[in-house]
Amino acid sequence: MTVAVEEIKSLLRFYQALGFGDLPITVSPAGKAAPAEDMQQGDAEVIMGVLPADQTGDKDDQLRGLRDYIGDCQRCKLSKQRKCIVFGSGNAGARLMFIGEAPGKEEDLQGLPFVGDAGMLLTRLIEKMGLKRDDVYIANIIKCRPPVNRDPEEEEVAACRGFIEKQIAIIRPTVIMTLGRIALQSLMNSPDLKITAARGHFLDYKGIPVMPTFHPAYLLRNPRDKMLTWSDAQKVLARLGLSAGVKK
Ligand code: URA
Ligand code: URA
């Protein structure tokens, strides 16, 4: 019993530290469900969501707080081989957020997202949209590099997804663009979504429009599909009320 309570407490503290103020659970009317005898008053408050979440500070502060909370993460086995945790970079006040899959070799070395070959193509897309990398925010579903760039495993996504969710909640971008199949399926929690069918159409993530498009690494191998990503980007620009970027 005590072990289970400790596990629940630790999970709730985790969600609280991520800034969740409420939990989607129904609490029985007072008196019906007696609290477990070894629970303290504070635990009941956490469970009922009455303790304030730590939402002080501006968006930069909140992102820093989240980064501090992640710490020298050992929550999944990717921690064993990574060099750097790649948290994300860009403008905390961004209206447009790009979400990729996981760091590759170069990102793992530099601790920054999308700084390798695929990153250069993403930078060119951003610039073609008439924006700079500093205008947008770029992050990945997974913060540590999977060995030999294999697909992240379900438990690795599960260990990390709270962090991208919290980054989105802090930044509250106007539009999200997901890059590639894994980012799309992981963010939307829908393993059956197909990138070729889903791209080009807005989806909804907690009220934020999400435009799925191809991964830049895929586009490097299939340059003819760059046209399709550009048409997805134009829909994003229209949503942002921006003109269609710089024509090249
Ligand atoms: N691919 C990704 O999905 N993310 C990066 O940061 C780099 C390459
Ligand atoms: N398959 C992927 O995983 N990503 C793409 O962007 C395209 C095909």
Short mmCIF file of C-alpha atoms and ligand atoms in Angstrom, two decimals:
data_model
loop_
_atom_site.label_atom_id
_atom_site.label_comp_id
_atom_site.label_asym_id
_atom_site.label_seq_id
_atom_site.Cartn_x
_atom_site.Cartn_y
_atom_site.Cartn_z
CA MET A 1 0.00 0.00 0.00
CA THR A 2 2.67 2.46 1.04
CA VAL A 3 4.65 1.73 -2.11
CA ALA A 4 1.63 2.41 -4.32
CA VAL A 5 0.90 5.66 -2.48
CA GLU A 6 4.52 6.75 -2.88
CA GLU A 7 4.34 6.03 -6.60
CA ILE A 8 1.14 8.00 -7.00
CA LYS A 9 2.56 10.89 -4.97
CA SER A 10 5.68 10.96 -7.07
CA LEU A 11 3.66 10.93 -10.30
CA LEU A 12 1.46 13.74 -9.06
CA ARG A 13 4.50 15.80 -8.03
CA PHE A 14 5.87 15.25 -11.54
CA TYR A 15 2.69 16.56 -13.15
CA GLN A 16 2.55 19.43 -10.70
CA ALA A 17 6.13 20.41 -11.49
CA LEU A 18 5.19 20.34 -15.17
CA GLY A 19 2.59 22.95 -14.28
CA PHE A 20 -0.59 20.92 -14.36
CA GLY A 21 -2.91 22.51 -11.81
CA ASP A 22 -5.78 20.06 -12.18
CA LEU A 23 -6.16 16.43 -12.88
CA PRO A 24 -9.01 15.11 -14.98
CA ILE A 25 -10.41 12.92 -12.20
CA THR A 26 -13.69 13.00 -10.33
CA VAL A 27 -13.41 13.19 -6.58
CA SER A 28 -16.22 11.47 -4.71
CA PRO A 29 -18.36 13.64 -2.43
CA ALA A 30 -16.78 14.28 0.98
CA GLY A 31 -17.07 11.36 3.34
CA LYS A 32 -17.64 8.76 0.64
CA ALA A 33 -14.00 8.02 -0.13
CA ALA A 34 -11.94 8.10 3.00
CA PRO A 35 -8.33 9.04 2.27
CA ALA A 36 -5.85 6.25 2.79
CA GLU A 37 -4.68 6.35 6.37
CA ASP A 38 -1.05 7.00 5.54
CA MET A 39 -1.75 9.99 3.34
CA GLN A 40 -1.10 13.51 4.56
CA GLN A 41 -3.26 16.58 4.08
CA GLY A 42 -0.86 17.94 1.42
CA ASP A 43 -1.20 14.82 -0.68
CA ALA A 44 -4.96 15.15 -0.74
CA GLU A 45 -4.56 18.76 -1.87
CA VAL A 46 -2.27 17.70 -4.67
CA ILE A 47 -4.72 15.02 -5.76
CA MET A 48 -7.62 17.45 -5.75
CA GLY A 49 -5.64 19.95 -7.75
CA VAL A 50 -6.02 22.82 -5.29
CA LEU A 51 -2.33 23.51 -4.88
CA PRO A 52 -1.34 26.26 -7.32
CA ALA A 53 0.82 25.18 -10.21
CA ASP A 54 4.06 27.12 -10.53
CA GLN A 55 3.10 29.48 -13.34
CA THR A 56 5.00 32.55 -12.18
CA GLY A 57 7.43 34.37 -14.43
CA ASP A 58 7.38 35.11 -18.14
CA LYS A 59 7.61 32.47 -20.86
CA ASP A 60 11.43 32.50 -20.88
CA ASP A 61 11.47 31.95 -17.12
CA GLN A 62 8.92 29.18 -17.41
CA LEU A 63 10.92 27.43 -20.13
CA ARG A 64 14.06 27.75 -17.99
CA GLY A 65 12.13 26.33 -15.06
CA LEU A 66 11.06 23.36 -17.15
CA ARG A 67 14.63 22.83 -18.36
CA ASP A 68 15.83 22.89 -14.74
CA TYR A 69 13.13 20.43 -13.81
CA ILE A 70 14.25 18.01 -16.52
CA GLY A 71 17.74 18.22 -15.03
CA ASP A 72 20.28 15.54 -15.92
CA CYS A 73 17.40 13.33 -17.03
CA GLN A 74 17.66 9.58 -16.52
CA ARG A 75 13.97 8.84 -17.11
CA CYS A 76 14.63 6.51 -20.04
CA LYS A 77 17.52 4.53 -21.44
CA LEU A 78 18.39 7.14 -24.09
CA SER A 79 20.18 8.98 -21.27
CA LYS A 80 22.91 6.34 -21.32
CA GLN A 81 24.31 7.24 -24.74
CA ARG A 82 23.37 10.87 -25.27
CA LYS A 83 25.92 13.64 -25.05
CA CYS A 84 23.48 16.53 -24.70
CA ILE A 85 19.83 16.92 -23.87
CA VAL A 86 18.34 18.91 -26.75
CA PHE A 87 15.63 20.92 -25.04
CA GLY A 88 14.61 23.27 -27.86
CA SER A 89 15.54 26.74 -29.04
CA GLY A 90 14.09 29.92 -30.41
CA ASN A 91 11.61 32.54 -29.34
CA ALA A 92 9.55 31.78 -26.24
CA GLY A 93 6.92 34.19 -27.59
CA ALA A 94 6.84 32.54 -31.01
CA ARG A 95 3.57 32.32 -32.90
CA LEU A 96 4.91 29.41 -34.93
CA MET A 97 6.43 26.28 -33.42
CA PHE A 98 8.13 23.47 -35.30
CA ILE A 99 8.18 20.02 -33.72
CA GLY A 100 10.55 17.34 -34.96
CA GLU A 101 11.24 13.82 -33.87
CA ALA A 102 14.49 13.52 -31.94
CA PRO A 103 18.02 14.89 -32.04
CA GLY A 104 20.46 13.42 -34.55
CA LYS A 105 24.23 13.22 -34.30
CA GLU A 106 25.00 16.91 -34.74
CA GLU A 107 22.17 18.01 -32.43
CA ASP A 108 23.42 15.59 -29.76
CA LEU A 109 26.88 17.17 -29.98
CA GLN A 110 25.72 20.79 -29.97
CA GLY A 111 22.67 20.51 -27.71
CA LEU A 112 20.56 22.41 -30.26
CA PRO A 113 17.69 21.18 -32.44
CA PHE A 114 17.94 20.93 -36.23
CA VAL A 115 21.54 22.02 -36.71
CA GLY A 116 22.64 19.20 -39.07
CA ASP A 117 21.81 18.75 -42.75
CA ALA A 118 18.08 18.41 -42.13
CA GLY A 119 18.31 21.50 -39.94
CA MET A 120 19.82 23.52 -42.77
CA LEU A 121 16.86 22.64 -44.94
CA LEU A 122 14.47 23.60 -42.13
CA THR A 123 16.28 26.93 -41.76
CA ARG A 124 15.84 27.53 -45.48
CA LEU A 125 12.12 26.78 -45.24
CA ILE A 126 11.77 29.21 -42.33
CA GLU A 127 13.60 31.90 -44.29
CA LYS A 128 11.55 31.23 -47.40
CA MET A 129 8.52 31.85 -45.20
CA GLY A 130 9.93 35.31 -44.55
CA LEU A 131 10.93 34.44 -40.96
CA LYS A 132 14.11 33.82 -39.02
CA ARG A 133 14.95 30.94 -36.70
CA ASP A 134 14.83 33.48 -33.86
CA ASP A 135 11.20 34.26 -34.70
CA VAL A 136 10.00 30.69 -34.23
CA TYR A 137 10.49 27.99 -31.61
CA ILE A 138 11.96 24.62 -32.58
CA ALA A 139 11.82 21.50 -30.43
CA ASN A 140 11.54 17.75 -30.67
CA ILE A 141 9.20 15.18 -29.18
CA ILE A 142 12.24 13.34 -27.77
CA LYS A 143 15.05 15.29 -26.14
CA CYS A 144 17.85 12.72 -26.44
CA ARG A 145 19.33 11.08 -29.51
CA PRO A 146 18.26 7.49 -30.15
CA PRO A 147 21.28 5.32 -31.04
CA VAL A 148 21.99 5.31 -34.79
CA ASN A 149 18.94 7.54 -35.22
CA ARG A 150 16.51 4.64 -34.84
CA ASP A 151 12.83 5.47 -34.29
CA PRO A 152 12.08 6.32 -30.67
CA GLU A 153 10.36 3.53 -28.74
CA GLU A 154 6.94 3.90 -27.19
CA GLU A 155 8.31 4.04 -23.64
CA GLU A 156 10.84 6.70 -24.65
CA VAL A 157 8.07 8.85 -26.11
CA ALA A 158 6.00 8.24 -22.99
CA ALA A 159 8.89 9.30 -20.74
CA CYS A 160 9.44 12.52 -22.70
CA ARG A 161 6.05 13.65 -23.97
CA GLY A 162 5.15 15.64 -20.88
CA PHE A 163 8.01 17.98 -21.71
CA ILE A 164 6.91 18.92 -25.24
CA GLU A 165 3.35 19.24 -23.95
CA LYS A 166 4.56 21.66 -21.32
CA GLN A 167 6.68 23.60 -23.85
CA ILE A 168 3.57 24.01 -26.00
CA ALA A 169 1.52 25.06 -22.98
CA ILE A 170 4.09 27.72 -22.06
CA ILE A 171 4.63 29.07 -25.57
CA ARG A 172 0.99 28.74 -26.70
CA PRO A 173 1.92 29.21 -30.38
CA THR A 174 -0.76 30.22 -32.88
CA VAL A 175 0.21 27.35 -35.18
CA ILE A 176 2.33 24.20 -34.83
CA MET A 177 4.04 22.49 -37.76
CA THR A 178 5.01 18.86 -37.14
CA LEU A 179 7.91 17.48 -39.14
CA GLY A 180 7.58 13.88 -40.26
CA ARG A 181 5.58 10.85 -39.24
CA ILE A 182 6.90 10.32 -35.72
CA ALA A 183 6.32 13.91 -34.63
CA LEU A 184 2.81 13.81 -36.07
CA GLN A 185 1.83 10.48 -34.53
CA SER A 186 3.42 11.23 -31.17
CA LEU A 187 2.00 14.72 -30.74
CA MET A 188 -1.49 13.66 -31.78
CA ASN A 189 -1.23 10.39 -29.86
CA SER A 190 -2.47 8.62 -33.01
CA PRO A 191 -0.16 5.86 -34.20
CA ASP A 192 -2.36 5.25 -37.25
CA LEU A 193 -1.97 8.69 -38.82
CA LYS A 194 -0.25 8.55 -42.20
CA ILE A 195 1.98 11.45 -43.12
CA THR A 196 1.06 11.38 -46.81
CA ALA A 197 -2.67 11.57 -46.05
CA ALA A 198 -2.47 13.91 -43.07
CA ARG A 199 -0.10 16.54 -44.45
CA GLY A 200 -1.60 19.66 -45.88
CA HIS A 201 -4.62 19.61 -43.56
CA PHE A 202 -4.87 21.28 -40.18
CA LEU A 203 -5.41 19.06 -37.15
CA ASP A 204 -6.20 20.28 -33.66
CA TYR A 205 -3.99 19.92 -30.60
CA LYS A 206 -5.73 21.38 -27.53
CA GLY A 207 -7.18 24.20 -29.61
CA ILE A 208 -3.96 24.92 -31.52
CA PRO A 209 -4.00 24.24 -35.28
CA VAL A 210 -1.36 21.68 -36.27
CA MET A 211 -0.08 21.43 -39.83
CA PRO A 212 1.67 18.12 -40.45
CA THR A 213 4.32 18.16 -43.12
CA PHE A 214 7.25 16.05 -44.24
CA HIS A 215 10.46 15.74 -42.29
CA PRO A 216 13.31 17.75 -43.83
CA ALA A 217 15.52 14.62 -43.81
CA TYR A 218 12.86 12.95 -45.98
CA LEU A 219 12.82 15.99 -48.26
CA LEU A 220 16.58 15.75 -48.68
CA ARG A 221 16.02 12.27 -50.09
CA ASN A 222 12.87 13.19 -52.00
CA PRO A 223 13.41 16.77 -53.18
CA ARG A 224 10.37 16.72 -55.45
CA ASP A 225 8.13 16.70 -52.38
CA LYS A 226 9.55 20.04 -51.25
CA MET A 227 6.74 21.63 -53.29
CA LEU A 228 4.21 19.92 -51.06
CA THR A 229 5.89 21.15 -47.88
CA TRP A 230 5.98 24.64 -49.35
CA SER A 231 2.25 24.49 -49.99
CA ASP A 232 1.76 23.33 -46.35
CA ALA A 233 3.90 26.25 -45.19
CA GLN A 234 1.77 28.68 -47.20
CA LYS A 235 -1.34 27.47 -45.39
CA VAL A 236 0.50 28.09 -42.11
CA LEU A 237 1.45 31.61 -43.21
CA ALA A 238 -2.18 32.30 -44.11
CA ARG A 239 -3.24 31.16 -40.62
CA LEU A 240 -0.66 33.52 -39.14
CA GLY A 241 -1.98 36.35 -41.29
CA LEU A 242 1.38 36.66 -43.02
CA SER A 243 1.97 37.00 -46.71
CA ALA A 244 3.19 33.96 -48.61
CA GLY A 245 6.82 34.57 -47.74
CA VAL A 246 9.67 35.12 -50.13
CA LYS A 247 9.13 33.49 -53.49
CA LYS A 248 12.20 31.72 -54.83
N1 URA B 1 15.75 15.53 -36.88
C1 URA B 1 14.83 15.84 -35.95
O1 URA B 1 13.72 15.33 -35.95
N2 URA B 1 15.16 16.71 -35.02
C2 URA B 1 16.33 17.34 -34.98
O2 URA B 1 16.54 18.14 -34.09
C3 URA B 1 17.27 17.01 -35.97
C4 URA B 1 16.96 16.11 -36.91
N1 URA B 2 8.04 9.22 -43.75
C1 URA B 2 8.41 9.84 -42.62
O1 URA B 2 8.66 9.23 -41.60
N2 URA B 2 8.52 11.17 -42.64
C2 URA B 2 8.27 11.90 -43.73
O2 URA B 2 8.38 13.12 -43.66
C3 URA B 2 7.87 11.23 -44.90
C4 URA B 2 7.75 9.89 -44.89
#
